[in-house]
Short mmCIF file of C-alpha atoms in Angstrom, two decimals:
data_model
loop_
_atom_site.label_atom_id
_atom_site.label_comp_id
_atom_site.label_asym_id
_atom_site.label_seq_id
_atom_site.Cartn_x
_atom_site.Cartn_y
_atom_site.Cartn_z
CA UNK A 27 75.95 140.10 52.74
CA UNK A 28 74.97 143.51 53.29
CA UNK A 29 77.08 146.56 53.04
CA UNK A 30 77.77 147.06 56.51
CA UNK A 31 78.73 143.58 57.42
CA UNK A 32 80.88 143.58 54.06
CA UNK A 33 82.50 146.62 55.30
CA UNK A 34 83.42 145.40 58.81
CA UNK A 35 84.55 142.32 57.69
CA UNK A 36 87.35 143.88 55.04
CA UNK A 37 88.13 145.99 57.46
CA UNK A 38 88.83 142.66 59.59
CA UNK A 39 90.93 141.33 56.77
CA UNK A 40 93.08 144.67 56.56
CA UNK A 41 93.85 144.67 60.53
CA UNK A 42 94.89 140.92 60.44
CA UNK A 43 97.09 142.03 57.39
CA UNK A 44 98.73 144.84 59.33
CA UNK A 45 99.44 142.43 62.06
CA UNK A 46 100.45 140.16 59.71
CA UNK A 47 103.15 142.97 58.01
CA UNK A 48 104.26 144.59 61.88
CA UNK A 49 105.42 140.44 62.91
CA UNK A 50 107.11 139.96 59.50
CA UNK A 51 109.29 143.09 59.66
CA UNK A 52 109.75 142.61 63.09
CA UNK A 53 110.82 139.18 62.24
CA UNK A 54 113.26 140.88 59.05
CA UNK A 55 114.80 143.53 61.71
CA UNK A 56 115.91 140.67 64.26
CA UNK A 57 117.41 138.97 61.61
CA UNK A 58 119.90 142.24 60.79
CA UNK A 59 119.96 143.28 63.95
CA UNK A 60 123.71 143.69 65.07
CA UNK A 61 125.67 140.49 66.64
CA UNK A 62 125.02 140.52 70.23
CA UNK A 63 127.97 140.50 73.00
CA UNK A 64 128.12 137.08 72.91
CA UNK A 65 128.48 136.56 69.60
CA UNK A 66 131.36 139.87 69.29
CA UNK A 67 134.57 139.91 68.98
CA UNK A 68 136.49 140.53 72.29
CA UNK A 69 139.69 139.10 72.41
CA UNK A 70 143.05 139.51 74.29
CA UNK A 71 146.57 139.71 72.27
CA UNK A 72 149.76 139.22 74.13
CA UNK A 73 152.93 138.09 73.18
CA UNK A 74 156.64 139.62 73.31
CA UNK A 75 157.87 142.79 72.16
CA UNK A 76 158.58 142.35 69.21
CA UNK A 77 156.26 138.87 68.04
CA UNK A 78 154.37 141.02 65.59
CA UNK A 79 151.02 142.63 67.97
CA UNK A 80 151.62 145.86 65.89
CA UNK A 81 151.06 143.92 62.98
CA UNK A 82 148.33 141.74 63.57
CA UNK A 83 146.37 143.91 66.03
CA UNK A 84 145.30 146.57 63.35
CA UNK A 85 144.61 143.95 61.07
CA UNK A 86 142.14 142.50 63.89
CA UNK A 87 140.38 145.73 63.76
CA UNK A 88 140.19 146.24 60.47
CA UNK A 89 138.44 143.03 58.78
CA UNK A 90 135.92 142.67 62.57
CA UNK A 91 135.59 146.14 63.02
CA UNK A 92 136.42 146.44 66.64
CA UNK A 93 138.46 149.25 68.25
CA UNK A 94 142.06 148.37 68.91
CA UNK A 95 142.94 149.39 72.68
CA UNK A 96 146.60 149.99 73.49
CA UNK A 97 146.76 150.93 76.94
CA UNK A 98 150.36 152.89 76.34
CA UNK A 99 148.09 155.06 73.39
CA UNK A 100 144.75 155.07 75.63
CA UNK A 101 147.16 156.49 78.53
CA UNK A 102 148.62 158.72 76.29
CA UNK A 103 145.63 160.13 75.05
CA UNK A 104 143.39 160.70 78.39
CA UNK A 105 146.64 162.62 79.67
CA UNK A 106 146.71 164.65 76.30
CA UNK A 107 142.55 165.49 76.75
CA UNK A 108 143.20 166.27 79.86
CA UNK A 109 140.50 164.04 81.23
CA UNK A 110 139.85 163.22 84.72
CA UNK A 111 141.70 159.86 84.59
CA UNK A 112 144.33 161.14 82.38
CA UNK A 113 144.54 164.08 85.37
CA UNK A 114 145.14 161.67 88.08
CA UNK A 115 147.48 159.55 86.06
CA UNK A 116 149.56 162.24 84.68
CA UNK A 117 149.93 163.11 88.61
CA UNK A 118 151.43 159.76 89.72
CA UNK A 119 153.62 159.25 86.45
CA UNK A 120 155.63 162.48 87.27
CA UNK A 121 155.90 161.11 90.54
CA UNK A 122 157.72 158.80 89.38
CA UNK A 123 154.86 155.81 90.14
CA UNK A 124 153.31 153.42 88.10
CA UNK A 125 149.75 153.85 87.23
CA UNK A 126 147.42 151.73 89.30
CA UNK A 127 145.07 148.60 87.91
CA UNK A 128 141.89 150.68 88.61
CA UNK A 129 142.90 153.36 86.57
CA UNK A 130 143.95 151.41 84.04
CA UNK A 131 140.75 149.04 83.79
CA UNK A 132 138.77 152.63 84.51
CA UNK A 133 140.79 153.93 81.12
CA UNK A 134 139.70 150.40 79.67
CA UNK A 135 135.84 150.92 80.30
CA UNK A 136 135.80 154.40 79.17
CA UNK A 137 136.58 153.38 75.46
CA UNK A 138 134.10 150.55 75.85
CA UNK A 139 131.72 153.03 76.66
CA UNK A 140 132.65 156.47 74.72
CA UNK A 141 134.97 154.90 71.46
CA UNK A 142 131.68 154.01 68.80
CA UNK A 143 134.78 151.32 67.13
CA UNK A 144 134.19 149.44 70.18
CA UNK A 145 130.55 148.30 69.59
CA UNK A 146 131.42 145.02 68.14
CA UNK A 147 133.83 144.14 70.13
CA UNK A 148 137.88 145.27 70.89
CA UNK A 149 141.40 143.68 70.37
CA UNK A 150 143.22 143.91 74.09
CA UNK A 151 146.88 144.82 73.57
CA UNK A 152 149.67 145.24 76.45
CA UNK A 153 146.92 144.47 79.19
CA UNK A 154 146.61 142.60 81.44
CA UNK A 155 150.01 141.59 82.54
CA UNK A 156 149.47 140.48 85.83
CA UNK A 157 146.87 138.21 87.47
CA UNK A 158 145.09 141.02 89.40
CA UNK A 159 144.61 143.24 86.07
CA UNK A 160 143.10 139.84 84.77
CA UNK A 161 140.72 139.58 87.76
CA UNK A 162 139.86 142.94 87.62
CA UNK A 163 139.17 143.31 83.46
CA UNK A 164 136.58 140.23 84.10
CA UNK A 165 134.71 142.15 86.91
CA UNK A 166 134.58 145.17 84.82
CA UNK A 167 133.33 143.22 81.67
CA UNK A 168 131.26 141.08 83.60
CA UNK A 169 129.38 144.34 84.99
CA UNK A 170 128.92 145.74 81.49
CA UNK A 171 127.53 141.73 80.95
CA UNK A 172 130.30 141.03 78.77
CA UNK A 173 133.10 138.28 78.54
CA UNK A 174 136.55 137.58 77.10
CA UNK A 175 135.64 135.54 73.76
CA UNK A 176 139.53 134.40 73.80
CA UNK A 177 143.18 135.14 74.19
CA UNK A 178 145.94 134.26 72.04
CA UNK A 179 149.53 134.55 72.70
CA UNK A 180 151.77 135.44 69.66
CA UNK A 181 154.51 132.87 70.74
CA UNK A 182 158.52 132.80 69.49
CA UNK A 183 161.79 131.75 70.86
CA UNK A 184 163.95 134.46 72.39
CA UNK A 185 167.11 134.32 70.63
CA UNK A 186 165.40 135.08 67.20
CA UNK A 187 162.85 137.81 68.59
CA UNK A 188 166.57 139.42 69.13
CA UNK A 189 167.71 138.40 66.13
CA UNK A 190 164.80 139.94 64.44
CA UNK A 191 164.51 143.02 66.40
CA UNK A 192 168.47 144.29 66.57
CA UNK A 193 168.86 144.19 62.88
CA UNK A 194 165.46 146.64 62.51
CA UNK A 195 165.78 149.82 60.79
CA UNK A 196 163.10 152.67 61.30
CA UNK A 197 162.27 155.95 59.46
CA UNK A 198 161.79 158.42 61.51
CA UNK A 199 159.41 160.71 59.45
CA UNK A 200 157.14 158.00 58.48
CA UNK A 201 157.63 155.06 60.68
CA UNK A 202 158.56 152.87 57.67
CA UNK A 203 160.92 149.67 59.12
CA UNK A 204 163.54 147.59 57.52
CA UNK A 205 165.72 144.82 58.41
CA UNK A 206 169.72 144.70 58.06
CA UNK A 207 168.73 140.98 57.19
CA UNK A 208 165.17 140.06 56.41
CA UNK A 209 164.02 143.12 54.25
CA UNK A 210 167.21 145.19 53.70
CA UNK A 211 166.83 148.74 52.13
CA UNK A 212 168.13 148.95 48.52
CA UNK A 213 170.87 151.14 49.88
CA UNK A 214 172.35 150.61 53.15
CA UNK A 215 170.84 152.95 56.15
CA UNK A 216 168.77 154.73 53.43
CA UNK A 217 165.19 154.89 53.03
CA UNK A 218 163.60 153.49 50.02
CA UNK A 219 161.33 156.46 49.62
CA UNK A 220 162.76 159.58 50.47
CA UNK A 221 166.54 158.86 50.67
CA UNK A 222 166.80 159.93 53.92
CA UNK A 223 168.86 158.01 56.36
CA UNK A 224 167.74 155.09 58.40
CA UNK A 225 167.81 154.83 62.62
CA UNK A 226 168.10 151.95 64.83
CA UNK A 227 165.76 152.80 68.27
CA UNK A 228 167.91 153.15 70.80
CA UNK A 229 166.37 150.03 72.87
CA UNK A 230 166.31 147.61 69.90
CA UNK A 231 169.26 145.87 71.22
CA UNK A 232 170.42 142.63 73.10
CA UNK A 233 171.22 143.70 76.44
CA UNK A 234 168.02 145.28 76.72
CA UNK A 235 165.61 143.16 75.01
CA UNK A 236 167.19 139.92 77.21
CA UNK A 237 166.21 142.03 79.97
CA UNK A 238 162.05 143.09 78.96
CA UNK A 239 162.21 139.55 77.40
CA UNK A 240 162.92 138.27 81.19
CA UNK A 241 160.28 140.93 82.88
CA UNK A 242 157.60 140.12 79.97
CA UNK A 243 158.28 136.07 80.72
CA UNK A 244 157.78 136.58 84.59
CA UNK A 245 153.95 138.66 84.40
CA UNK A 246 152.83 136.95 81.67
CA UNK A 247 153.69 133.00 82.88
CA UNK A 248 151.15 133.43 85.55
CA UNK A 249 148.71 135.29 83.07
CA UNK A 250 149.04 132.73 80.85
CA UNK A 251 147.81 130.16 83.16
CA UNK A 252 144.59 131.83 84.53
CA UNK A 253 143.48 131.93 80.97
CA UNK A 254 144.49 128.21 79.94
CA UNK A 255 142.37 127.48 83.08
CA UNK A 256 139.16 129.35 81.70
CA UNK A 257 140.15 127.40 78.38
CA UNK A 258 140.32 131.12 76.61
CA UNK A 259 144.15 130.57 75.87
CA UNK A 260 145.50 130.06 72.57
CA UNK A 261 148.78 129.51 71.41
CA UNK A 262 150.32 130.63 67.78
CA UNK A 263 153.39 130.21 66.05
CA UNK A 264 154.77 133.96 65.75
CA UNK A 265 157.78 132.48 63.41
CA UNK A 266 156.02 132.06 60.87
CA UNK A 267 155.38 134.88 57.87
CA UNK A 268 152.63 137.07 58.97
CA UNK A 269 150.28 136.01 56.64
CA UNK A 270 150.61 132.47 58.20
CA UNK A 271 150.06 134.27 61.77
CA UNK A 272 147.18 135.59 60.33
CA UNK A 273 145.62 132.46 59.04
CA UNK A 274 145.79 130.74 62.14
CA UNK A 275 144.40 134.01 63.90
CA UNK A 276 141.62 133.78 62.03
CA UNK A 277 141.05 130.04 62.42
CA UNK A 278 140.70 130.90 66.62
CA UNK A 279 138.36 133.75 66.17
CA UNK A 280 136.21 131.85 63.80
CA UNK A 281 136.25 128.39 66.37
CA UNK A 282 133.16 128.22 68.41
CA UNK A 283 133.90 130.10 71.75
CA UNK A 284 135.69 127.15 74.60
CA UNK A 285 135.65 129.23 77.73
CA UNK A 286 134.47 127.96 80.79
CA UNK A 287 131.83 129.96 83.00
#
């Protein structure tokens, strides 16, 4: 073979190699490549005041990594920024008004969009309560080409949701929380910690949880069934010790995905 030809032809051999190395990596990067929104982590918790969200929700966003969206914080905070949603909500809630789906599901979509914690996915909580907020969360998903993965409703009788929640004692200064008969301080009305004395929030008792207890049971019934129609709902057990919530929390997010298109 003469030099030439010899020449051309490695040179042939190093340009299929190259071709050869740009498909594998290619082939490597896909492989890494972050889940896709189908295969995220968007879910929905609801349940009772109460039922343990606060507990489970953070834990939600801390072992999937997804942002945690609390539409009482979320509100909060575009009203503290000063934002131009927080601007127009700030201006019906000192009229005395509740704040409107739209801006709500607007408040929604601007943490999908702005809050980086929310690119794998988000844990729902306080929202929606109502059938239209549903509607109008799947339109706004559904835009972004996104879709509820599930929904799971922390679920416990009434009577000991009061039970639990009248005997709860709070420090102020650090939000630590007791119970008068499930995890009693070592002294009575005195925090562990500091020493300092122990509160009792001013709406943890009867007469007013029976009545958010009645409010939460009328939104949420009909709530309840437009998921269980989609087959997104999902029952748990919120009795049980939160480690048992947990469990079965886990088994849900973990089940292939049920819902119907």
């Amino acid at each position: 073979m003469a030099p030439s030809d010899e020449l051309e032809y490695l040179k042939s051999l190093v340009t299929q190699l190259n071709d050869k190395i740009h498909a594998l990596e290619q082939k490597a990067k896909t492989a890494v490549s972050p889940k896709t929104p189908a295969q995220q982590l968007r879910t929905i918790l609801m349940g009772p005041p109460g039922a343990g969200k606060g507990t489970q929700a953070p834990r939600i966003r801390d072992e999937y990594c997804v942002c945690h969206l609390a539409t009482g914080d979320m509100l909060r905070e575009q009203i503290a920024k000063k934002t131009e949603l927080g601007k127009v909500a700030k201006k019906i809630l000192d009229a005395g008004e509740l704040v409107n789906d739209d801006i709500m599901v607007g408040i929604i979509k601007d943490q999908l969009e702005n809050n980086p914690t929310c690119k794998n996915g988000f844990v729902l909580d306080g929202f929606p309560r109502t059938i239209p907020q549903a509607e109008k969360l799947d339109a706004m998903l559904s835009d972004r080409k996104e879709k509820l993965d599930n929904v799971v409703q922390l679920q416990i009788d009434d009577q000991l949701l009061i039970s639990r929640i009248t005997g709860r004692l709070v420090h102020p200064a650090s939000g630590r929380t007791y119970h008068k008969e499930f995890q009693p301080p070592k002294k009575p009305m005195t925090d562990d910690v500091t020493g300092e004395p122990l509160v009792q929030r001013s709406d943890d008792n009867a007469d007013t949880l029976r009545k958010r207890l009645v409010t939460f049971h009328q939104q949420t019934g009909p709530v309840v069934e437009y998921y269980k129609a989609k087959g997104l709902w999902h029952g748990i057990d919120a009795a049980q010790s939160p480690s048992v919530v947990w469990d079965n929390l886990s088994k849900v997010f973990r089940a292939p995905p049920t819902g119907k298109s």
